Structures are given as structure tokens and as C-alpha cells.
mmCIF file of C-alpha atoms (C1' of nucleotides) in Angstrom:
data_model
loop_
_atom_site.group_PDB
_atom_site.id
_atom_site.type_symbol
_atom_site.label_atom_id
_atom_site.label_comp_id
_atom_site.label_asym_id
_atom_site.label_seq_id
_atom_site.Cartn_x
_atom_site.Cartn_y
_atom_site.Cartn_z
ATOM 1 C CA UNK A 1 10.821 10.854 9.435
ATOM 2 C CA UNK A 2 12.355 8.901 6.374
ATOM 3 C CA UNK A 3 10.214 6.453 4.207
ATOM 4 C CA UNK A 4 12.703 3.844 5.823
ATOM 5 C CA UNK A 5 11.991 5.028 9.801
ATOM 6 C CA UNK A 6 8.378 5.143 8.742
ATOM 7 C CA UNK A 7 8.158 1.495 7.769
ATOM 8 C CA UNK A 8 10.536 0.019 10.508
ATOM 9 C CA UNK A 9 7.825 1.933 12.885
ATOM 10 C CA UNK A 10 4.979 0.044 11.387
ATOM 11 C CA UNK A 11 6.425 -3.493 10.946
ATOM 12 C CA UNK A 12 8.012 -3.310 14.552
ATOM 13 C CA UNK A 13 4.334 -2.308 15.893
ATOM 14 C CA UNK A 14 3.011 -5.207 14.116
ATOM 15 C CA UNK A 15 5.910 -7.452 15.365
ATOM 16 C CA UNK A 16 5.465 -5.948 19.074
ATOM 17 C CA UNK A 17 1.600 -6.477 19.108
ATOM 18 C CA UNK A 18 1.773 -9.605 17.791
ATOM 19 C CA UNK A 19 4.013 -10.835 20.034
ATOM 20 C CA UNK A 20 1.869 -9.524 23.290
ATOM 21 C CA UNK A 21 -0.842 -12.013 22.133
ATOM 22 C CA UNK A 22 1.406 -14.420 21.759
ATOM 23 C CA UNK A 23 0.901 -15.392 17.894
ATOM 24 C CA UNK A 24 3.278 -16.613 15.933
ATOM 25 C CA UNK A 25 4.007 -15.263 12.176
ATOM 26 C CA UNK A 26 2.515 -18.628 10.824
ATOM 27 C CA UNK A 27 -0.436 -18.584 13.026
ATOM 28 C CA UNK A 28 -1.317 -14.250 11.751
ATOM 29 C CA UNK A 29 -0.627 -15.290 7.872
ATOM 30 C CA UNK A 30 -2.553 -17.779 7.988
ATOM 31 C CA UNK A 31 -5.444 -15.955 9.861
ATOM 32 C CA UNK A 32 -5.076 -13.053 7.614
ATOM 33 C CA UNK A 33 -4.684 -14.560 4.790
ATOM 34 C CA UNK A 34 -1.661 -13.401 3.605
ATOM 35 C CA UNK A 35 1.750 -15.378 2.823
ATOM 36 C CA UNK A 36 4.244 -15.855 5.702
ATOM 37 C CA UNK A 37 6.944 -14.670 2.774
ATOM 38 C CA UNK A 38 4.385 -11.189 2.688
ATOM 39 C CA UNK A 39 4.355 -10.682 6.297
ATOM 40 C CA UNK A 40 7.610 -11.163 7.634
ATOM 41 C CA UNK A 41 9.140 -8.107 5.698
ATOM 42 C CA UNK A 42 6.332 -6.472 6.758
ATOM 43 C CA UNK A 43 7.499 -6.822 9.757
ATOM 44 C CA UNK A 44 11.076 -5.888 8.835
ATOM 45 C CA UNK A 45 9.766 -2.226 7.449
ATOM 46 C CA UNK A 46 11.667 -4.032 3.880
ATOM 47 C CA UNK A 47 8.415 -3.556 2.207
ATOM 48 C CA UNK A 48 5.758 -0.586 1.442
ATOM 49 C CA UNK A 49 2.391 -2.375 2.126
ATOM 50 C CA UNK A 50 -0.967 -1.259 1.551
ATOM 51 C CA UNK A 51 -3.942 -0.312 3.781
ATOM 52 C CA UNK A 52 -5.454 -3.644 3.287
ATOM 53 C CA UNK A 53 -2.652 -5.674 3.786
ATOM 54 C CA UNK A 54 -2.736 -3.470 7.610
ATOM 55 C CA UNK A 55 -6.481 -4.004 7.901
ATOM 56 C CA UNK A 56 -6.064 -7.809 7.296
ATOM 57 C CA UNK A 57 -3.407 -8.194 9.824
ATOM 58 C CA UNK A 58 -4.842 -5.318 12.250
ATOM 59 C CA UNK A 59 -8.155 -7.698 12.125
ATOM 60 C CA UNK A 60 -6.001 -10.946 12.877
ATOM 61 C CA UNK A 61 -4.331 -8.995 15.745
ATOM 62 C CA UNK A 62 -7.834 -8.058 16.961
ATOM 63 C CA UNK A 63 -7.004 -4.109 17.090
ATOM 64 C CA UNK A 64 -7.413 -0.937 14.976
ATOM 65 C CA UNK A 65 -5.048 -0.639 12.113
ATOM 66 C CA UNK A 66 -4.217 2.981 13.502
ATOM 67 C CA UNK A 67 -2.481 1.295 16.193
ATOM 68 C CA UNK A 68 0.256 0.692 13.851
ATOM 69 C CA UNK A 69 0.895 4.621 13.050
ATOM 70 C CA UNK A 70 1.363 5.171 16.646
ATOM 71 C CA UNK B 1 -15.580 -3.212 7.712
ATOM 72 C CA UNK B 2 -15.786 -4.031 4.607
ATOM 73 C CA UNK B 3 -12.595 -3.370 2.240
ATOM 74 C CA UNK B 4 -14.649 -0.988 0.397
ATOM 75 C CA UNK B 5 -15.810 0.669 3.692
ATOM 76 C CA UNK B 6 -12.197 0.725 4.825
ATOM 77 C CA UNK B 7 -10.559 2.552 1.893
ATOM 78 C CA UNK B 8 -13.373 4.926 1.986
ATOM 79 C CA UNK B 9 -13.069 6.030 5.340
ATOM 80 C CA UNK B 10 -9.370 6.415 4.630
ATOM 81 C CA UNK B 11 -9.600 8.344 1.469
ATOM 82 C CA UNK B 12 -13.223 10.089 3.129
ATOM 83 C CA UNK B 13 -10.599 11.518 6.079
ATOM 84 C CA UNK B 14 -7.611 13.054 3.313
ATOM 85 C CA UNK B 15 -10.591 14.760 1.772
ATOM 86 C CA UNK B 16 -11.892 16.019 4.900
ATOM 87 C CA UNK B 17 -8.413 17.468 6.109
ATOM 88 C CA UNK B 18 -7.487 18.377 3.179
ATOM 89 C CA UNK B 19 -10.443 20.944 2.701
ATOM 90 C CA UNK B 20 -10.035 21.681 6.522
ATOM 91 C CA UNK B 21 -6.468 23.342 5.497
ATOM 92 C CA UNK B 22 -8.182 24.994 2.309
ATOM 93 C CA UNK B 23 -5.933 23.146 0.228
ATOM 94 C CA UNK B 24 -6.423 21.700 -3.678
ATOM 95 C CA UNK B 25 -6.129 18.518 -5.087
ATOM 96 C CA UNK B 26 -3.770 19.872 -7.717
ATOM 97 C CA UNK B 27 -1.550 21.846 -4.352
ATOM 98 C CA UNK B 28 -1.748 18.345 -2.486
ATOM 99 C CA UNK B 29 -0.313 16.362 -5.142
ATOM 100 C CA UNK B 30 2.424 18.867 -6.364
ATOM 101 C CA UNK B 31 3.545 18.980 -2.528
ATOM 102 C CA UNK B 32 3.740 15.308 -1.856
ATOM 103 C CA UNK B 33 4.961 15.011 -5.763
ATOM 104 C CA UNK B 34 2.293 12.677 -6.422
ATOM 105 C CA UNK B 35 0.094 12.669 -9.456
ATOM 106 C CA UNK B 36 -3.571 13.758 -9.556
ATOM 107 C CA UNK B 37 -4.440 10.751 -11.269
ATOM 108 C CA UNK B 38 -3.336 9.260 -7.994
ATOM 109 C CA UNK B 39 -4.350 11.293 -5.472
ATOM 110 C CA UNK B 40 -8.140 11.695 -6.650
ATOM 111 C CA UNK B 41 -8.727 7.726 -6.696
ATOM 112 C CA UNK B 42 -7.603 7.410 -3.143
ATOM 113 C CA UNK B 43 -9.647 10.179 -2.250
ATOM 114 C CA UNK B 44 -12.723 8.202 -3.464
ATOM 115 C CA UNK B 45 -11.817 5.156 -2.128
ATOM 116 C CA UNK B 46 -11.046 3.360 -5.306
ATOM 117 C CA UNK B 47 -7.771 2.337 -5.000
ATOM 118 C CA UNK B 48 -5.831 0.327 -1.642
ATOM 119 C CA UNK B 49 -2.720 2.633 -1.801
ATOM 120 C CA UNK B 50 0.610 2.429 0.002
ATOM 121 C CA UNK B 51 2.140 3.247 3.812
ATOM 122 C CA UNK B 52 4.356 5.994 1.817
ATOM 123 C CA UNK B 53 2.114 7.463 0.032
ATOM 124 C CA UNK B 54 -0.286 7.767 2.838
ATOM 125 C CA UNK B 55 3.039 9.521 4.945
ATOM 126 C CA UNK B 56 3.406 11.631 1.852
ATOM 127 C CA UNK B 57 0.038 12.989 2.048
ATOM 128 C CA UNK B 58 -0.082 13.353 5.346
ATOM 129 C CA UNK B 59 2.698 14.778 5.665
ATOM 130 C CA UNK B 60 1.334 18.036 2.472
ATOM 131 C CA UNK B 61 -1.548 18.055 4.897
ATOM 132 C CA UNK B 62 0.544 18.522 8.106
ATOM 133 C CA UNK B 63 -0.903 15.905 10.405
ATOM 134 C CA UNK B 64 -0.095 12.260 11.288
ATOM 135 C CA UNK B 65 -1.223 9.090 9.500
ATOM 136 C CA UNK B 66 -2.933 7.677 11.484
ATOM 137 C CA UNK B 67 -5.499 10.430 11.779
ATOM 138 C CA UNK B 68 -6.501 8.936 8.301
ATOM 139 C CA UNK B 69 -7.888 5.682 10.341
ATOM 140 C CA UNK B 70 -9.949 7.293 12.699
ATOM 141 C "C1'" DA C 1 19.859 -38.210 17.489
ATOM 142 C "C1'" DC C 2 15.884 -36.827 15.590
ATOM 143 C "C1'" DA C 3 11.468 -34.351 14.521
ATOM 144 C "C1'" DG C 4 8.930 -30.526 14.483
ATOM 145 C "C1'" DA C 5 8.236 -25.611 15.103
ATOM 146 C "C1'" DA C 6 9.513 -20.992 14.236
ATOM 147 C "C1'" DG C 7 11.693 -17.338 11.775
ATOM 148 C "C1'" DG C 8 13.650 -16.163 7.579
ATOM 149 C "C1'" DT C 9 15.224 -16.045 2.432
ATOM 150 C "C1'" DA C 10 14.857 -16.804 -2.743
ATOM 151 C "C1'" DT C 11 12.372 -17.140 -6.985
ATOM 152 C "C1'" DT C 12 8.826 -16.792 -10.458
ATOM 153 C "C1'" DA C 13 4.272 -15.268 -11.738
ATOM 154 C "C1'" DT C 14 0.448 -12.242 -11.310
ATOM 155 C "C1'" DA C 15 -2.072 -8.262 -9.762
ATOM 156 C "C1'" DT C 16 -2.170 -3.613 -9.147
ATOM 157 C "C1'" DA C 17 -0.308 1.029 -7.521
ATOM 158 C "C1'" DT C 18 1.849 4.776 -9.468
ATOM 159 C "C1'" DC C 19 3.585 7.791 -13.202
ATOM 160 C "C1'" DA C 20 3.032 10.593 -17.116
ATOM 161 C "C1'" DT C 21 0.154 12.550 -20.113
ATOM 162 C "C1'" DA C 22 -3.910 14.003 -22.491
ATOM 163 C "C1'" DC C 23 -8.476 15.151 -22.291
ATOM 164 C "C1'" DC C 24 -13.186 16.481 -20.383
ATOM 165 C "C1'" DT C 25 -16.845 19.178 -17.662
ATOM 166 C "C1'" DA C 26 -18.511 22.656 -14.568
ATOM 167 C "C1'" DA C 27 -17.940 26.695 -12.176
ATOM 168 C "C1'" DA C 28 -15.771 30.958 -11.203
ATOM 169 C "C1'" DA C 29 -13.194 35.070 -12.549
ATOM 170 C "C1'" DT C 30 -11.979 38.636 -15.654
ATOM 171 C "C1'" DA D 1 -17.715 35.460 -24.142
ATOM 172 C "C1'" DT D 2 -13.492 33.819 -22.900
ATOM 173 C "C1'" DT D 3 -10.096 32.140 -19.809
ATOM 174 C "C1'" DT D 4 -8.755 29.942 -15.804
ATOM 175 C "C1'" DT D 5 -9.278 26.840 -12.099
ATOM 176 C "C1'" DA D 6 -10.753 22.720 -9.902
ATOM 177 C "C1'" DG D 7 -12.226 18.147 -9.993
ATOM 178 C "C1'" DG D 8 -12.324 14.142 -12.555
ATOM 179 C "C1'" DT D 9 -11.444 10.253 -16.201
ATOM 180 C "C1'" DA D 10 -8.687 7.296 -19.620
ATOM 181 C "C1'" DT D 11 -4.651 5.016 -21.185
ATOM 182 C "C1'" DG D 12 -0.123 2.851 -21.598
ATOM 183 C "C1'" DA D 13 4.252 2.107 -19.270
ATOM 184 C "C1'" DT D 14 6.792 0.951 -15.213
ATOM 185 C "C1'" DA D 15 7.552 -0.334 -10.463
ATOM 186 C "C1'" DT D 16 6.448 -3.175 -6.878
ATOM 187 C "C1'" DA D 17 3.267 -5.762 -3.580
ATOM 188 C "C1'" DT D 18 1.534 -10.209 -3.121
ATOM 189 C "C1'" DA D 19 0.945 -15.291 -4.015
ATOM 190 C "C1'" DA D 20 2.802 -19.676 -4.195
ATOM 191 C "C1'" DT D 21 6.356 -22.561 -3.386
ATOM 192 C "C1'" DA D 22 10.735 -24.420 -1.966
ATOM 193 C "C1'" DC D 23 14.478 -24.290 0.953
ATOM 194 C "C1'" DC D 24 17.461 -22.995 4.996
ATOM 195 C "C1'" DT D 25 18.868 -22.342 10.015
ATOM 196 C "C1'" DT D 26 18.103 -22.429 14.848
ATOM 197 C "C1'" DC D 27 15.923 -23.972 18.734
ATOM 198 C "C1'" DT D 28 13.022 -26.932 21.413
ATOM 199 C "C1'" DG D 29 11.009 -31.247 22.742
ATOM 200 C "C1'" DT D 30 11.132 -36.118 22.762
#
DNA sequence: ACAGAAGGTATTATATATCATACCTAAAAT
DNA sequence: ATTTTAGGTATGATATATAATACCTTCTGT
């Protein structure tokens, strides 16, 4: 798996989960915190982000953060 | 979970699996060609490191990711 | 036609992860 | 006793994630 796969894998987990509870990107950012100009290329797998970052939005999303490995 | 808890379980489960294989720090980090000085802080917990350096690590210890979030 | 919502991009500043290296201690091996 | 190995810390430099903000496009609702 390249570092590119890897994070396309993650942000489109995020993006597909997300979408099942019907939240929009505004709505997660703001309930995790995090900047709507963070999390959308999260999303996108553009950007390498940490385990926090994934526990923050894993929280918002109201699931474990391992979900997003899967 | 607390942040602290978070990245402690994560760096808690490297250790864990790493010892499981009977592998070193120093034999770790040379096989995901990261540093010591990295490796040892995420191991304690004290620093909220990155989706590619947790696939490089898991990756040395021949396992998935996400078994670092159970 | 217009207003608002939603996704997305661009930029600058700041915080921090990582690298590279040197050094230390304790324990084990010889 | 000395050397080696393993774990660990400290520091300065560099790369990059994140914050904060502004702006854009498309689509939907009115």
C-alpha cells in the first residue's frame, strides 16, 4: 500500500461515515473543533494527519477512530 | 479518552507488538527508516504522531494499523 | 433573480512532528 | 574490567499540520 493509497483510504472512510449520518463538513469541523480548510483534505487523503486530529473527528462521528484503518 | 490516554494506548500497543515479535527499538526504527528519537516518544505516548508514520511502523512490525487502536 | 448552504481552494502564521546527531545510564556479554 | 547493546534524553534544523481568514463555485430554496 503507498503512503498515497493509505491516506485516500482514511479520508474516504471519514468522508463515507460521515456521510451515513448525514453531517455535513461544516457541521464535523465545527463539532470537532478543527477548521473546515483542515478537514476537507483530510478527506481528500492530500494531507498526513495525526492521531488526534482522527480521535477528534472519530468522536464527532460518534465511532472508534480504528474504523478509519479498516 | 483523554488525549493523553489516547496516545498512550496507541504508543502502549507498538510497544506491546513490538516485543511480541522480539524486535528492538533501534531494529524498528532502522526498518521503517525512522529515528529513535522518534520512535521512543511515540512509544511513551508523548508525542501525537502521523497516519504514515503509524503505516511505517506497522508495517516493520508486520500487522495493520489499526491494531494500534484497539 | 436572489440568498443561503455546501464543498472547496489559497494564503499567512504558528505549533509541532520529524530528522540528525550527540550523549547518558543500566544491563548483559565477553 | 571492558565492551557492547538497549533504552532513553537533549538540541537545533527542517518539514508540515493546523488555525484563521477570505474567497470562489455550484446547487437548492424562495
Amino acid at each position: 500500500m503507498t503512503d498515497k493509497d493509505f491516506l485516500k483510504k482514511i479520508g474516504g472512510n471519514i468522508t463515507r461515515i460521515r456521510k451515513q449520518r448525514g453531517y455535513t463538513i461544516n457541521f464535523v469541523a465545527q463539532k470537532c473543533e478543527i477548521e473546515k480548510s483542515n478537514l476537507i483534505p483530510i478527506e481528500k487523503g492530500r494531507i498526513n494527519t495525526t492521531c488526534l486530529t482522527l480521535l477528534k473527528i472519530a468522536t464527532a462521528l460518534e465511532i472508534d477512530a480504528q474504523e478509519f484503518f479498516k
